[in-house]
């Protein structure tokens, strides 16, 4: 049966939320043919169901076509034109009738119409342990990383063509291991340049293991702890506390004991919630304290405060 559609953009990234999808699909297609949807007035619903895809006015399906005259004008589709040769490894065979854009190709295809911050957010998701999906009540599913920041940099250093340059600009701000969209928001708000509303800080380590000395192991009940966001050189830790997982009394007690133990070891430990990220005064206090650990100070003028609010809002909408 002829290929009907090539799924791309956020629809493809959402589909990559499925556990072990890459292993089950096997290697990407070497030289995909017939990948662009011919002119048609409708989509076969059975084909979409077989591929576990959704195409509705509320959640349109993003597809790739090779020319303007290949667009399908319907409220349930978003057409994206790719008129140049496809990069190597761009597409996977999802079903006999459906091709799926690879995570790297999604990043390259989305980058030209995205800001640097949004491009960095997409790349951080690809290198993280979550995937945004409208099927999840939380807005995302857990999954293994699809790539690493190092491998993306190696690949895009050599890549040319539409979107590759914007990806290269964003990759210096991408770190491995983010576990949620809000963790990505926090990290990028800290590392993106001051000119964009960020703090311009060095890349942190995520999910870092911190060893506990024997004299404190009994109090904490473990020989080490794993912290969310960490700069070992300045002994600075930020913990993202989701309202969903950190409101039970036992969880709060455990978090408090762990934080006190880390402070006894000389670490600065700060908790970050969704509410803090939405509160300009609280966010300013947090970022000032973290920046001071690096001997830096941030602007306090109204223009910078508005720029930072715009950046955080944009990252939350990605």
PDB file of C-alpha atoms in Angstrom:
ATOM      1  CA  UNK A   1       0.000   0.000   0.000  1.00  0.00           C
ATOM      2  CA  UNK A   2       1.306   3.472  -0.844  1.00  0.00           C
ATOM      3  CA  UNK A   3       2.485   5.755   1.919  1.00  0.00           C
ATOM      4  CA  UNK A   4      -0.284   8.122   2.970  1.00  0.00           C
ATOM      5  CA  UNK A   5       1.264  10.523   5.457  1.00  0.00           C
ATOM      6  CA  UNK A   6       4.504  11.582   7.081  1.00  0.00           C
ATOM      7  CA  UNK A   7       3.893  12.701  10.663  1.00  0.00           C
ATOM      8  CA  UNK A   8       6.196  15.464  11.921  1.00  0.00           C
ATOM      9  CA  UNK A   9       6.545  18.341  14.397  1.00  0.00           C
ATOM     10  CA  UNK A  10       4.804  18.083  17.779  1.00  0.00           C
ATOM     11  CA  UNK A  11       2.632  15.194  16.559  1.00  0.00           C
ATOM     12  CA  UNK A  12       5.727  13.081  15.914  1.00  0.00           C
ATOM     13  CA  UNK A  13       7.383  14.041  19.208  1.00  0.00           C
ATOM     14  CA  UNK A  14       4.183  13.123  21.034  1.00  0.00           C
ATOM     15  CA  UNK A  15       4.198   9.739  19.296  1.00  0.00           C
ATOM     16  CA  UNK A  16       7.772   9.160  20.472  1.00  0.00           C
ATOM     17  CA  UNK A  17       6.375   9.154  24.016  1.00  0.00           C
ATOM     18  CA  UNK A  18       5.565   5.478  23.537  1.00  0.00           C
ATOM     19  CA  UNK A  19       7.917   3.308  25.540  1.00  0.00           C
ATOM     20  CA  UNK A  20      10.630   1.512  23.526  1.00  0.00           C
ATOM     21  CA  UNK A  21       9.237   2.817  20.238  1.00  0.00           C
ATOM     22  CA  UNK A  22      12.702   3.288  18.725  1.00  0.00           C
ATOM     23  CA  UNK A  23      13.674  -0.298  19.514  1.00  0.00           C
ATOM     24  CA  UNK A  24      10.497  -1.689  17.980  1.00  0.00           C
ATOM     25  CA  UNK A  25      10.713   0.425  14.828  1.00  0.00           C
ATOM     26  CA  UNK A  26      14.273  -0.562  14.060  1.00  0.00           C
ATOM     27  CA  UNK A  27      16.634   1.652  12.025  1.00  0.00           C
ATOM     28  CA  UNK A  28      15.409   4.680  10.069  1.00  0.00           C
ATOM     29  CA  UNK A  29      14.686   4.392   6.364  1.00  0.00           C
ATOM     30  CA  UNK A  30      17.746   4.887   4.170  1.00  0.00           C
ATOM     31  CA  UNK A  31      16.090   6.461   1.116  1.00  0.00           C
ATOM     32  CA  UNK A  32      12.365   6.993   1.787  1.00  0.00           C
ATOM     33  CA  UNK A  33      10.235   7.262  -1.322  1.00  0.00           C
ATOM     34  CA  UNK A  34       6.687   8.508  -1.638  1.00  0.00           C
ATOM     35  CA  UNK A  35       6.894  10.240   1.709  1.00  0.00           C
ATOM     36  CA  UNK A  36       4.867  13.313   0.698  1.00  0.00           C
ATOM     37  CA  UNK A  37       1.112  12.989   0.862  1.00  0.00           C
ATOM     38  CA  UNK A  38      -0.557  13.382  -2.558  1.00  0.00           C
ATOM     39  CA  UNK A  39      -3.441  15.807  -2.885  1.00  0.00           C
ATOM     40  CA  UNK A  40      -6.458  14.406  -1.095  1.00  0.00           C
ATOM     41  CA  UNK A  41      -9.615  15.681   0.478  1.00  0.00           C
ATOM     42  CA  UNK A  42      -9.711  13.391   3.518  1.00  0.00           C
ATOM     43  CA  UNK A  43      -7.715  10.956   5.617  1.00  0.00           C
ATOM     44  CA  UNK A  44      -8.486   7.318   6.186  1.00  0.00           C
ATOM     45  CA  UNK A  45      -9.533   7.083   9.837  1.00  0.00           C
ATOM     46  CA  UNK A  46      -8.573   3.404  10.024  1.00  0.00           C
ATOM     47  CA  UNK A  47      -5.011   4.300   9.036  1.00  0.00           C
ATOM     48  CA  UNK A  48      -4.830   6.846  11.857  1.00  0.00           C
ATOM     49  CA  UNK A  49      -6.264   4.420  14.399  1.00  0.00           C
ATOM     50  CA  UNK A  50      -3.786   1.720  13.391  1.00  0.00           C
ATOM     51  CA  UNK A  51      -0.944   4.196  13.948  1.00  0.00           C
ATOM     52  CA  UNK A  52      -2.475   5.484  17.207  1.00  0.00           C
ATOM     53  CA  UNK A  53      -2.680   8.995  15.820  1.00  0.00           C
ATOM     54  CA  UNK A  54      -5.229  11.708  16.437  1.00  0.00           C
ATOM     55  CA  UNK A  55      -6.460  14.349  13.985  1.00  0.00           C
ATOM     56  CA  UNK A  56      -9.126  16.680  15.355  1.00  0.00           C
ATOM     57  CA  UNK A  57      -9.724  20.443  15.196  1.00  0.00           C
ATOM     58  CA  UNK A  58      -8.627  20.691  18.830  1.00  0.00           C
ATOM     59  CA  UNK A  59      -5.521  18.550  18.249  1.00  0.00           C
ATOM     60  CA  UNK A  60      -4.626  18.696  14.581  1.00  0.00           C
ATOM     61  CA  UNK A  61      -2.143  16.250  13.138  1.00  0.00           C
ATOM     62  CA  UNK A  62       1.102  17.782  11.854  1.00  0.00           C
ATOM     63  CA  UNK A  63       2.232  16.305   8.538  1.00  0.00           C
ATOM     64  CA  UNK A  64       5.094  16.937   6.136  1.00  0.00           C
ATOM     65  CA  UNK A  65       4.592  17.633   2.432  1.00  0.00           C
ATOM     66  CA  UNK A  66       7.121  18.396  -0.297  1.00  0.00           C
ATOM     67  CA  UNK A  67       5.415  21.362  -1.997  1.00  0.00           C
ATOM     68  CA  UNK A  68       2.664  23.931  -1.660  1.00  0.00           C
ATOM     69  CA  UNK A  69       0.384  22.042  -4.034  1.00  0.00           C
ATOM     70  CA  UNK A  70       0.569  18.954  -1.795  1.00  0.00           C
ATOM     71  CA  UNK A  71      -1.138  20.673   1.126  1.00  0.00           C
ATOM     72  CA  UNK A  72      -4.450  19.308   2.399  1.00  0.00           C
ATOM     73  CA  UNK A  73      -6.684  22.154   3.536  1.00  0.00           C
ATOM     74  CA  UNK A  74      -8.613  20.787   6.478  1.00  0.00           C
ATOM     75  CA  UNK A  75      -9.027  21.883  10.127  1.00  0.00           C
ATOM     76  CA  UNK A  76      -7.656  18.561  11.403  1.00  0.00           C
ATOM     77  CA  UNK A  77      -4.252  18.877   9.689  1.00  0.00           C
ATOM     78  CA  UNK A  78      -1.302  21.234   9.927  1.00  0.00           C
ATOM     79  CA  UNK A  79       0.850  21.057   6.789  1.00  0.00           C
ATOM     80  CA  UNK A  80       4.601  21.726   6.837  1.00  0.00           C
ATOM     81  CA  UNK A  81       6.555  22.040   3.604  1.00  0.00           C
ATOM     82  CA  UNK A  82      10.001  20.450   3.204  1.00  0.00           C
ATOM     83  CA  UNK A  83      11.134  21.043  -0.361  1.00  0.00           C
ATOM     84  CA  UNK A  84      14.836  20.102  -0.065  1.00  0.00           C
ATOM     85  CA  UNK A  85      16.340  16.583   0.215  1.00  0.00           C
ATOM     86  CA  UNK A  86      15.617  14.892   3.525  1.00  0.00           C
ATOM     87  CA  UNK A  87      18.516  14.541   5.984  1.00  0.00           C
ATOM     88  CA  UNK A  88      19.911  11.065   6.543  1.00  0.00           C
ATOM     89  CA  UNK A  89      17.852   9.090   9.048  1.00  0.00           C
ATOM     90  CA  UNK A  90      14.958  11.533   8.896  1.00  0.00           C
ATOM     91  CA  UNK A  91      12.056   9.053   8.782  1.00  0.00           C
ATOM     92  CA  UNK A  92      10.940   5.805  10.383  1.00  0.00           C
ATOM     93  CA  UNK A  93       8.274   3.391   9.182  1.00  0.00           C
ATOM     94  CA  UNK A  94       5.540   3.574  11.823  1.00  0.00           C
ATOM     95  CA  UNK A  95       2.942   1.486   9.953  1.00  0.00           C
ATOM     96  CA  UNK A  96       2.727   0.411   6.298  1.00  0.00           C
ATOM     97  CA  UNK A  97       0.873   3.653   5.517  1.00  0.00           C
ATOM     98  CA  UNK A  98       2.530   6.093   7.933  1.00  0.00           C
ATOM     99  CA  UNK A  99       6.050   7.483   8.263  1.00  0.00           C
ATOM    100  CA  UNK A 100       7.272   9.158  11.438  1.00  0.00           C
ATOM    101  CA  UNK A 101       9.852  11.940  11.604  1.00  0.00           C
ATOM    102  CA  UNK A 102      12.870  11.120  13.759  1.00  0.00           C
ATOM    103  CA  UNK A 103      13.459  13.245  16.883  1.00  0.00           C
ATOM    104  CA  UNK A 104      16.475  14.919  15.262  1.00  0.00           C
ATOM    105  CA  UNK A 105      14.525  15.707  12.117  1.00  0.00           C
ATOM    106  CA  UNK A 106      11.639  17.094  14.195  1.00  0.00           C
ATOM    107  CA  UNK A 107      14.119  19.403  15.916  1.00  0.00           C
ATOM    108  CA  UNK A 108      15.604  20.579  12.620  1.00  0.00           C
ATOM    109  CA  UNK A 109      12.210  20.974  10.957  1.00  0.00           C
ATOM    110  CA  UNK A 110      10.712  22.962  13.862  1.00  0.00           C
ATOM    111  CA  UNK A 111      13.739  25.192  14.530  1.00  0.00           C
ATOM    112  CA  UNK A 112      13.396  27.792  11.718  1.00  0.00           C
ATOM    113  CA  UNK A 113       9.997  28.999  12.962  1.00  0.00           C
ATOM    114  CA  UNK A 114      10.938  28.719  16.642  1.00  0.00           C
ATOM    115  CA  UNK A 115      12.821  31.080  18.915  1.00  0.00           C
ATOM    116  CA  UNK A 116      16.195  30.055  20.307  1.00  0.00           C
ATOM    117  CA  UNK A 117      14.519  29.383  23.671  1.00  0.00           C
ATOM    118  CA  UNK A 118      11.844  27.141  22.153  1.00  0.00           C
ATOM    119  CA  UNK A 119      14.428  25.285  20.069  1.00  0.00           C
ATOM    120  CA  UNK A 120      16.498  24.653  23.205  1.00  0.00           C
ATOM    121  CA  UNK A 121      13.369  23.433  25.001  1.00  0.00           C
ATOM    122  CA  UNK A 122      12.554  20.944  22.222  1.00  0.00           C
ATOM    123  CA  UNK A 123      16.129  19.643  22.246  1.00  0.00           C
ATOM    124  CA  UNK A 124      16.092  19.342  26.052  1.00  0.00           C
ATOM    125  CA  UNK A 125      12.902  17.285  25.850  1.00  0.00           C
ATOM    126  CA  UNK A 126      14.503  14.976  23.271  1.00  0.00           C
ATOM    127  CA  UNK A 127      17.462  14.502  25.644  1.00  0.00           C
ATOM    128  CA  UNK A 128      15.193  14.171  28.687  1.00  0.00           C
ATOM    129  CA  UNK A 129      13.204  11.369  30.261  1.00  0.00           C
ATOM    130  CA  UNK A 130       9.763  12.686  29.357  1.00  0.00           C
ATOM    131  CA  UNK A 131       7.683  13.404  26.273  1.00  0.00           C
ATOM    132  CA  UNK A 132       4.811  15.856  26.108  1.00  0.00           C
ATOM    133  CA  UNK A 133       1.560  14.193  25.131  1.00  0.00           C
ATOM    134  CA  UNK A 134      -2.089  15.280  25.196  1.00  0.00           C
ATOM    135  CA  UNK A 135      -2.960  11.707  26.147  1.00  0.00           C
ATOM    136  CA  UNK A 136      -1.438  12.116  29.614  1.00  0.00           C
ATOM    137  CA  UNK A 137      -3.342  13.783  32.492  1.00  0.00           C
ATOM    138  CA  UNK A 138      -0.036  15.402  33.522  1.00  0.00           C
ATOM    139  CA  UNK A 139       0.711  16.529  29.976  1.00  0.00           C
ATOM    140  CA  UNK A 140       3.685  14.199  29.567  1.00  0.00           C
ATOM    141  CA  UNK A 141       4.782  10.563  29.790  1.00  0.00           C
ATOM    142  CA  UNK A 142       7.979   9.080  31.162  1.00  0.00           C
ATOM    143  CA  UNK A 143      10.294   7.475  28.621  1.00  0.00           C
ATOM    144  CA  UNK A 144      13.981   6.863  28.026  1.00  0.00           C
ATOM    145  CA  UNK A 145      15.992   9.685  26.417  1.00  0.00           C
ATOM    146  CA  UNK A 146      15.801   9.750  22.628  1.00  0.00           C
ATOM    147  CA  UNK A 147      19.223  11.345  22.183  1.00  0.00           C
ATOM    148  CA  UNK A 148      22.039  13.022  24.095  1.00  0.00           C
ATOM    149  CA  UNK A 149      23.165  16.638  24.006  1.00  0.00           C
ATOM    150  CA  UNK A 150      26.658  15.515  23.012  1.00  0.00           C
ATOM    151  CA  UNK A 151      25.441  13.436  20.083  1.00  0.00           C
ATOM    152  CA  UNK A 152      23.127  16.221  18.916  1.00  0.00           C
ATOM    153  CA  UNK A 153      26.035  18.664  18.913  1.00  0.00           C
ATOM    154  CA  UNK A 154      28.195  16.241  16.933  1.00  0.00           C
ATOM    155  CA  UNK A 155      25.421  15.623  14.411  1.00  0.00           C
ATOM    156  CA  UNK A 156      24.443  19.273  13.900  1.00  0.00           C
ATOM    157  CA  UNK A 157      28.047  20.476  13.751  1.00  0.00           C
ATOM    158  CA  UNK A 158      28.190  18.620  10.434  1.00  0.00           C
ATOM    159  CA  UNK A 159      24.568  19.124   9.356  1.00  0.00           C
ATOM    160  CA  UNK A 160      23.620  21.666   6.744  1.00  0.00           C
ATOM    161  CA  UNK A 161      20.328  22.828   5.348  1.00  0.00           C
ATOM    162  CA  UNK A 162      17.080  24.306   6.556  1.00  0.00           C
ATOM    163  CA  UNK A 163      16.982  24.663  10.349  1.00  0.00           C
ATOM    164  CA  UNK A 164      20.440  23.277  11.167  1.00  0.00           C
ATOM    165  CA  UNK A 165      21.927  26.696  11.968  1.00  0.00           C
ATOM    166  CA  UNK A 166      19.222  27.578  14.493  1.00  0.00           C
ATOM    167  CA  UNK A 167      19.668  24.201  16.191  1.00  0.00           C
ATOM    168  CA  UNK A 168      23.411  24.822  16.514  1.00  0.00           C
ATOM    169  CA  UNK A 169      22.674  28.166  18.195  1.00  0.00           C
ATOM    170  CA  UNK A 170      20.414  26.470  20.761  1.00  0.00           C
ATOM    171  CA  UNK A 171      22.472  23.382  21.615  1.00  0.00           C
ATOM    172  CA  UNK A 172      24.979  25.133  23.951  1.00  0.00           C
ATOM    173  CA  UNK A 173      22.057  25.562  26.379  1.00  0.00           C
ATOM    174  CA  UNK A 174      20.858  21.949  26.258  1.00  0.00           C
ATOM    175  CA  UNK A 175      21.540  19.488  29.050  1.00  0.00           C
ATOM    176  CA  UNK A 176      20.688  15.793  29.425  1.00  0.00           C
ATOM    177  CA  UNK A 177      18.268  14.248  31.879  1.00  0.00           C
ATOM    178  CA  UNK A 178      15.368  16.658  32.417  1.00  0.00           C
ATOM    179  CA  UNK A 179      12.479  14.754  33.971  1.00  0.00           C
ATOM    180  CA  UNK A 180       9.576  17.111  33.251  1.00  0.00           C
ATOM    181  CA  UNK A 181       8.556  20.153  31.213  1.00  0.00           C
ATOM    182  CA  UNK A 182       8.756  22.386  34.289  1.00  0.00           C
ATOM    183  CA  UNK A 183      12.260  21.192  35.098  1.00  0.00           C
ATOM    184  CA  UNK A 184      13.199  22.197  31.552  1.00  0.00           C
ATOM    185  CA  UNK A 185      11.626  25.641  32.073  1.00  0.00           C
ATOM    186  CA  UNK A 186      13.666  26.161  35.226  1.00  0.00           C
ATOM    187  CA  UNK A 187      16.967  25.025  33.709  1.00  0.00           C
ATOM    188  CA  UNK A 188      16.597  27.159  30.583  1.00  0.00           C
ATOM    189  CA  UNK A 189      15.551  30.216  32.591  1.00  0.00           C
ATOM    190  CA  UNK A 190      18.857  29.857  34.427  1.00  0.00           C
ATOM    191  CA  UNK A 191      21.237  29.124  31.545  1.00  0.00           C
ATOM    192  CA  UNK A 192      19.909  31.108  28.585  1.00  0.00           C
ATOM    193  CA  UNK A 193      21.633  34.458  27.942  1.00  0.00           C
ATOM    194  CA  UNK A 194      20.710  37.553  29.934  1.00  0.00           C
ATOM    195  CA  UNK A 195      19.834  39.215  26.622  1.00  0.00           C
ATOM    196  CA  UNK A 196      16.950  36.738  26.302  1.00  0.00           C
ATOM    197  CA  UNK A 197      15.784  37.064  29.912  1.00  0.00           C
ATOM    198  CA  UNK A 198      17.852  34.188  31.297  1.00  0.00           C
ATOM    199  CA  UNK A 199      20.578  34.242  33.937  1.00  0.00           C
ATOM    200  CA  UNK A 200      23.490  33.219  31.712  1.00  0.00           C
ATOM    201  CA  UNK A 201      24.705  30.577  34.178  1.00  0.00           C
ATOM    202  CA  UNK A 202      26.813  27.520  33.287  1.00  0.00           C
ATOM    203  CA  UNK A 203      25.021  24.288  32.471  1.00  0.00           C
ATOM    204  CA  UNK A 204      24.103  22.320  35.611  1.00  0.00           C
ATOM    205  CA  UNK A 205      24.085  18.575  36.120  1.00  0.00           C
ATOM    206  CA  UNK A 206      20.619  17.028  36.362  1.00  0.00           C
ATOM    207  CA  UNK A 207      19.745  14.110  38.629  1.00  0.00           C
ATOM    208  CA  UNK A 208      23.192  14.291  40.201  1.00  0.00           C
ATOM    209  CA  UNK A 209      24.239  11.772  42.845  1.00  0.00           C
ATOM    210  CA  UNK A 210      25.599  13.400  46.013  1.00  0.00           C
ATOM    211  CA  UNK A 211      27.472  11.111  48.404  1.00  0.00           C
ATOM    212  CA  UNK A 212      26.572  11.323  52.101  1.00  0.00           C
ATOM    213  CA  UNK A 213      29.382  10.887  54.644  1.00  0.00           C
ATOM    214  CA  UNK A 214      28.995   8.022  57.146  1.00  0.00           C
ATOM    215  CA  UNK A 215      28.195  10.312  60.093  1.00  0.00           C
ATOM    216  CA  UNK A 216      25.051  11.606  58.302  1.00  0.00           C
ATOM    217  CA  UNK A 217      23.930   8.391  56.622  1.00  0.00           C
ATOM    218  CA  UNK A 218      21.992   7.201  59.654  1.00  0.00           C
ATOM    219  CA  UNK A 219      20.018  10.450  59.900  1.00  0.00           C
ATOM    220  CA  UNK A 220      19.166  10.428  56.182  1.00  0.00           C
ATOM    221  CA  UNK A 221      18.754   6.665  55.932  1.00  0.00           C
ATOM    222  CA  UNK A 222      20.849   6.335  52.767  1.00  0.00           C
ATOM    223  CA  UNK A 223      24.471   6.609  51.581  1.00  0.00           C
ATOM    224  CA  UNK A 224      23.676   9.110  48.838  1.00  0.00           C
ATOM    225  CA  UNK A 225      20.883  11.314  47.511  1.00  0.00           C
ATOM    226  CA  UNK A 226      19.960  12.229  43.947  1.00  0.00           C
ATOM    227  CA  UNK A 227      19.227  15.920  43.454  1.00  0.00           C
ATOM    228  CA  UNK A 228      17.343  17.577  40.589  1.00  0.00           C
ATOM    229  CA  UNK A 229      19.580  20.457  39.468  1.00  0.00           C
ATOM    230  CA  UNK A 230      23.123  20.815  40.715  1.00  0.00           C
ATOM    231  CA  UNK A 231      26.304  22.841  40.216  1.00  0.00           C
ATOM    232  CA  UNK A 232      28.909  20.832  42.165  1.00  0.00           C
ATOM    233  CA  UNK A 233      31.595  23.518  41.758  1.00  0.00           C
ATOM    234  CA  UNK A 234      29.558  26.073  43.722  1.00  0.00           C
ATOM    235  CA  UNK A 235      27.750  23.485  45.891  1.00  0.00           C
ATOM    236  CA  UNK A 236      24.388  24.744  44.716  1.00  0.00           C
ATOM    237  CA  UNK A 237      21.252  22.591  44.459  1.00  0.00           C
ATOM    238  CA  UNK A 238      17.778  23.406  43.179  1.00  0.00           C
ATOM    239  CA  UNK A 239      14.972  20.936  43.757  1.00  0.00           C
ATOM    240  CA  UNK A 240      11.865  21.196  41.608  1.00  0.00           C
ATOM    241  CA  UNK A 241       8.934  20.305  43.855  1.00  0.00           C
ATOM    242  CA  UNK A 242       5.842  19.371  41.922  1.00  0.00           C
ATOM    243  CA  UNK A 243       2.597  20.031  43.781  1.00  0.00           C
ATOM    244  CA  UNK A 244       1.449  16.596  42.646  1.00  0.00           C
ATOM    245  CA  UNK A 245       4.252  14.628  44.291  1.00  0.00           C
ATOM    246  CA  UNK A 246       5.461  16.761  47.199  1.00  0.00           C
ATOM    247  CA  UNK A 247       2.352  17.658  49.201  1.00  0.00           C
ATOM    248  CA  UNK A 248       1.907  14.460  51.269  1.00  0.00           C
ATOM    249  CA  UNK A 249       3.215  14.831  54.850  1.00  0.00           C
ATOM    250  CA  UNK A 250       5.671  11.945  54.435  1.00  0.00           C
ATOM    251  CA  UNK A 251       7.107  13.459  51.257  1.00  0.00           C
ATOM    252  CA  UNK A 252       7.437  16.888  52.880  1.00  0.00           C
ATOM    253  CA  UNK A 253       9.201  15.385  55.929  1.00  0.00           C
ATOM    254  CA  UNK A 254      11.596  13.435  53.719  1.00  0.00           C
ATOM    255  CA  UNK A 255      12.396  16.504  51.587  1.00  0.00           C
ATOM    256  CA  UNK A 256      13.025  18.634  54.679  1.00  0.00           C
ATOM    257  CA  UNK A 257      15.361  16.071  56.256  1.00  0.00           C
ATOM    258  CA  UNK A 258      17.303  15.663  53.048  1.00  0.00           C
ATOM    259  CA  UNK A 259      17.673  19.406  52.538  1.00  0.00           C
ATOM    260  CA  UNK A 260      18.885  19.935  56.103  1.00  0.00           C
ATOM    261  CA  UNK A 261      21.442  17.150  55.677  1.00  0.00           C
ATOM    262  CA  UNK A 262      22.754  18.696  52.460  1.00  0.00           C
ATOM    263  CA  UNK A 263      22.985  22.142  54.080  1.00  0.00           C
ATOM    264  CA  UNK A 264      25.035  20.578  56.895  1.00  0.00           C
ATOM    265  CA  UNK A 265      27.459  19.490  54.160  1.00  0.00           C
ATOM    266  CA  UNK A 266      27.799  23.062  52.894  1.00  0.00           C
ATOM    267  CA  UNK A 267      25.336  22.976  49.989  1.00  0.00           C
ATOM    268  CA  UNK A 268      22.894  25.791  49.277  1.00  0.00           C
ATOM    269  CA  UNK A 269      19.554  24.062  48.685  1.00  0.00           C
ATOM    270  CA  UNK A 270      16.513  25.855  47.302  1.00  0.00           C
ATOM    271  CA  UNK A 271      13.112  24.436  46.411  1.00  0.00           C
ATOM    272  CA  UNK A 272      11.268  25.640  43.316  1.00  0.00           C
ATOM    273  CA  UNK A 273       7.551  25.254  42.657  1.00  0.00           C
ATOM    274  CA  UNK A 274       5.293  26.174  39.766  1.00  0.00           C
ATOM    275  CA  UNK A 275       4.054  29.099  41.832  1.00  0.00           C
ATOM    276  CA  UNK A 276       7.557  30.471  42.306  1.00  0.00           C
ATOM    277  CA  UNK A 277       8.159  30.457  38.558  1.00  0.00           C
ATOM    278  CA  UNK A 278       4.997  32.523  38.125  1.00  0.00           C
ATOM    279  CA  UNK A 279       5.898  35.039  40.860  1.00  0.00           C
ATOM    280  CA  UNK A 280       8.323  37.704  39.585  1.00  0.00           C
ATOM    281  CA  UNK A 281       9.498  38.764  43.046  1.00  0.00           C
ATOM    282  CA  UNK A 282      10.110  35.213  44.243  1.00  0.00           C
ATOM    283  CA  UNK A 283      11.836  34.285  40.986  1.00  0.00           C
ATOM    284  CA  UNK A 284      14.062  37.349  41.232  1.00  0.00           C
ATOM    285  CA  UNK A 285      15.103  36.407  44.784  1.00  0.00           C
ATOM    286  CA  UNK A 286      15.918  32.843  43.717  1.00  0.00           C
ATOM    287  CA  UNK A 287      17.907  33.805  40.622  1.00  0.00           C
ATOM    288  CA  UNK A 288      19.822  36.516  42.510  1.00  0.00           C
ATOM    289  CA  UNK A 289      20.905  33.981  45.127  1.00  0.00           C
ATOM    290  CA  UNK A 290      21.949  31.398  42.576  1.00  0.00           C
ATOM    291  CA  UNK A 291      23.802  33.944  40.424  1.00  0.00           C
ATOM    292  CA  UNK A 292      25.646  35.207  43.515  1.00  0.00           C
ATOM    293  CA  UNK A 293      27.093  31.723  44.005  1.00  0.00           C
ATOM    294  CA  UNK A 294      28.911  32.293  40.705  1.00  0.00           C
ATOM    295  CA  UNK A 295      29.978  35.826  41.642  1.00  0.00           C
ATOM    296  CA  UNK A 296      27.477  37.332  39.221  1.00  0.00           C
ATOM    297  CA  UNK A 297      24.682  39.872  39.523  1.00  0.00           C
ATOM    298  CA  UNK A 298      21.618  40.157  37.334  1.00  0.00           C
ATOM    299  CA  UNK A 299      19.859  43.288  36.044  1.00  0.00           C
ATOM    300  CA  UNK A 300      16.975  44.593  38.129  1.00  0.00           C
ATOM    301  CA  UNK A 301      15.485  47.128  35.738  1.00  0.00           C
ATOM    302  CA  UNK A 302      11.923  46.896  34.483  1.00  0.00           C
ATOM    303  CA  UNK A 303      13.007  45.921  30.974  1.00  0.00           C
ATOM    304  CA  UNK A 304      14.849  42.833  32.241  1.00  0.00           C
ATOM    305  CA  UNK A 305      11.979  41.815  34.531  1.00  0.00           C
ATOM    306  CA  UNK A 306       9.587  41.977  31.568  1.00  0.00           C
ATOM    307  CA  UNK A 307      12.067  40.078  29.401  1.00  0.00           C
ATOM    308  CA  UNK A 308      12.407  37.317  32.006  1.00  0.00           C
ATOM    309  CA  UNK A 309       8.639  37.062  32.428  1.00  0.00           C
ATOM    310  CA  UNK A 310       8.257  36.795  28.657  1.00  0.00           C
ATOM    311  CA  UNK A 311      10.908  34.053  28.532  1.00  0.00           C
ATOM    312  CA  UNK A 312       9.340  31.999  31.321  1.00  0.00           C
ATOM    313  CA  UNK A 313       5.872  32.359  29.813  1.00  0.00           C
ATOM    314  CA  UNK A 314       7.172  31.260  26.416  1.00  0.00           C
ATOM    315  CA  UNK A 315       8.919  28.212  27.872  1.00  0.00           C
ATOM    316  CA  UNK A 316       5.770  27.231  29.773  1.00  0.00           C
ATOM    317  CA  UNK A 317       3.774  27.349  26.540  1.00  0.00           C
ATOM    318  CA  UNK A 318       6.201  25.196  24.519  1.00  0.00           C
TER     319      UNK A 318
END
